[in-house]
Structure formats: C-alpha cells, structure tokens
Coordinates of C-alpha atoms in Angstrom, one line a residue:
X1 CA 33.1 36.4 -175.8
X2 CA 36.3 36.4 -177.9
X3 CA 37.4 33.1 -179.2
X4 CA 40.8 32.0 -177.8
X5 CA 43.4 30.0 -179.7
X6 CA 46.1 27.5 -178.8
X7 CA 49.6 29.2 -178.6
X8 CA 53.0 27.5 -178.7
X9 CA 55.2 28.4 -175.7
X10 CA 58.6 30.1 -176.0
X11 CA 61.7 29.1 -174.0
X12 CA 61.8 31.2 -170.8
X13 CA 64.4 31.8 -168.0
X14 CA 63.6 29.8 -164.9
X15 CA 65.0 30.1 -161.3
X16 CA 64.4 27.3 -158.8
X17 CA 64.8 28.6 -155.2
X18 CA 64.1 27.2 -151.8
X19 CA 61.1 29.4 -151.6
X20 CA 59.5 28.5 -155.0
X21 CA 59.9 28.8 -158.7
X22 CA 60.3 32.0 -160.7
X23 CA 59.6 32.2 -164.4
X24 CA 60.7 35.3 -166.3
X25 CA 58.3 36.2 -169.2
X26 CA 59.6 37.2 -172.6
X27 CA 58.3 40.8 -171.9
X28 CA 60.6 41.1 -168.8
X29 CA 57.9 40.5 -166.1
X30 CA 58.0 37.5 -163.9
X31 CA 55.7 35.1 -162.0
X32 CA 56.6 33.4 -158.8
X33 CA 55.1 30.1 -157.8
X34 CA 55.5 29.9 -154.0
X35 CA 56.5 26.9 -152.0
X36 CA 58.3 23.6 -152.5
X37 CA 56.3 21.5 -155.0
X38 CA 54.9 18.2 -153.7
X39 CA 56.5 15.2 -155.5
X40 CA 54.1 12.9 -157.3
X41 CA 55.0 9.7 -159.1
X42 CA 54.1 9.8 -162.8
X43 CA 50.9 11.9 -162.8
X44 CA 48.8 14.4 -160.9
X45 CA 45.1 15.1 -161.2
X46 CA 44.1 18.7 -160.2
X47 CA 41.0 19.8 -158.3
X48 CA 38.1 20.8 -160.4
X49 CA 37.8 24.3 -161.7
X50 CA 41.4 25.4 -161.0
X51 CA 43.8 27.3 -163.3
X52 CA 46.4 24.8 -164.4
X53 CA 49.9 25.7 -165.6
X54 CA 52.6 23.2 -166.6
X55 CA 56.3 24.1 -166.6
X56 CA 58.9 21.8 -168.1
X57 CA 62.5 22.8 -167.5
X58 CA 65.6 21.7 -169.4
X59 CA 68.4 19.7 -167.9
X60 CA 70.1 22.8 -166.5
X61 CA 66.9 23.8 -164.8
X62 CA 67.6 27.4 -165.9
X63 CA 65.2 27.4 -168.9
X64 CA 61.8 26.0 -169.5
X65 CA 58.4 26.2 -171.3
X66 CA 55.3 27.2 -169.5
X67 CA 51.9 26.2 -170.8
X68 CA 48.4 27.2 -169.5
X69 CA 45.8 24.4 -169.8
X70 CA 42.3 25.5 -170.8
X71 CA 42.9 29.1 -169.9
X72 CA 40.0 31.0 -171.6
X73 CA 40.5 34.4 -169.9
X74 CA 44.0 35.6 -171.0
X75 CA 44.0 37.4 -174.3
X76 CA 46.0 35.8 -177.1
X77 CA 48.3 38.8 -177.5
X78 CA 49.2 38.8 -173.9
X79 CA 50.3 35.2 -174.0
X80 CA 52.3 35.8 -177.2
X81 CA 54.1 38.8 -175.6
X82 CA 54.9 36.8 -172.5
X83 CA 56.0 33.6 -174.2
X84 CA 53.5 31.5 -172.3
X85 CA 51.7 28.8 -174.3
X86 CA 48.1 27.6 -174.1
X87 CA 46.3 24.4 -174.9
X88 CA 42.5 24.1 -175.0
X89 CA 41.0 20.7 -174.4
X90 CA 37.4 19.4 -174.7
X91 CA 36.1 16.9 -172.1
X92 CA 38.0 13.6 -172.4
X93 CA 40.5 15.1 -174.8
X94 CA 44.3 14.9 -174.3
X95 CA 47.4 16.4 -175.9
X96 CA 51.1 16.5 -175.6
X97 CA 52.5 19.7 -174.2
X98 CA 56.1 18.6 -174.3
X99 CA 57.6 15.3 -175.5
X100 CA 56.8 12.8 -172.8
X101 CA 54.3 15.1 -171.0
X102 CA 50.5 14.9 -171.7
X103 CA 47.6 16.7 -170.3
X104 CA 44.0 15.4 -170.3
X105 CA 40.7 17.1 -169.5
X106 CA 38.6 14.8 -167.3
X107 CA 35.3 16.5 -166.3
X108 CA 36.7 19.9 -165.1
X109 CA 39.8 18.2 -163.7
X110 CA 43.1 18.2 -165.5
X111 CA 45.5 15.2 -165.4
X112 CA 49.1 15.8 -166.2
X113 CA 51.2 12.7 -166.9
X114 CA 54.8 11.9 -167.8
X115 CA 54.8 9.0 -170.2
X116 CA 58.6 8.5 -170.2
X117 CA 61.6 10.2 -168.5
X118 CA 62.0 13.9 -169.4
X119 CA 65.4 15.4 -169.6
X120 CA 64.5 18.3 -167.3
X121 CA 61.9 18.6 -164.5
X122 CA 58.1 18.8 -164.8
X123 CA 56.1 21.0 -162.5
X124 CA 52.3 21.5 -162.3
X125 CA 50.7 24.5 -160.6
X126 CA 47.0 24.7 -159.8
X127 CA 45.5 27.9 -158.5
X128 CA 42.5 30.1 -158.0
X129 CA 41.5 33.1 -155.9
X130 CA 41.6 30.9 -152.7
X131 CA 45.2 29.6 -153.1
X132 CA 47.7 27.7 -155.0
X133 CA 49.3 24.2 -155.0
X134 CA 52.4 23.0 -156.8
X135 CA 53.6 19.5 -157.8
X136 CA 56.7 18.0 -159.3
X137 CA 56.2 14.9 -161.4
X138 CA 58.9 12.3 -160.7
X139 CA 59.6 8.8 -161.9
X140 CA 58.4 5.9 -159.7
X141 CA 61.1 4.6 -157.5

C-alpha cells in the first residue's frame, strides 16, 4: 500500500443552494453535497467508518477550504490537483484544520468541533456507499 501524506487545502469556490452545497475543485470539476445540513451546536461526532469531509467557508460564503479526514484511498496527486486537503490522525489524536476548528479521531469516529466563533460557516459531511449526511456547526444559542 502506498503511504499517504497530509496535504494543505487551497481556497476553492463554494456555492450554497437550497438543494445542497457545491464545491468547485481547482481542476475545474465539482462535488455536490446534497440536502440542507442539520445544525449542530459546537460539535458533531460522526458514525464509525465513514468518510469525513470538513468545509469551512469565508464570510461571503463564496469560497472555502475543504479537508478530508483520515482519507487513505485518494492519491496525493489527485488531492493536490483538486485543491482538497487531507489530515491523518491516529486514535485519540486531534489537529486544527482551520483556526477555531479541530478534528479528533475517537475509535473510528471523527469529532469536529468549533472552539470559538469562525468568520464563515463550518460544514461536516459524512458518507459511504450507503448514503451521506451533512451538518453545520453553529454557536450555542
């Protein structure tokens, strides 16, 4: 198996629509995360074994950075060409993917947490071959 490395994300165009969220990759392709994200206060813990993507937009909600968490299947060159970042975490390890946004690996589950207000919006997508779910992290009211 080829060793994967962590990759810093590039800023990518983002479109928020009533049907979901579209991210345009640096190579011109795009990905569409369907549905309105469920609002979660402060953090979300994903189901075990899911692919987890974290999108943080800027204040205008027209640009953002997209990071894959513990993705070990996508080749490094593909991520570099698309502008998508990747972090790799051991069990019980955590890292900051964007100022104010941390991810933690907890026994095959990923926890994404906002530590303080973020200027844009924070979305978490979890998916596998059976389906996908999306969340938006918001401040507690």
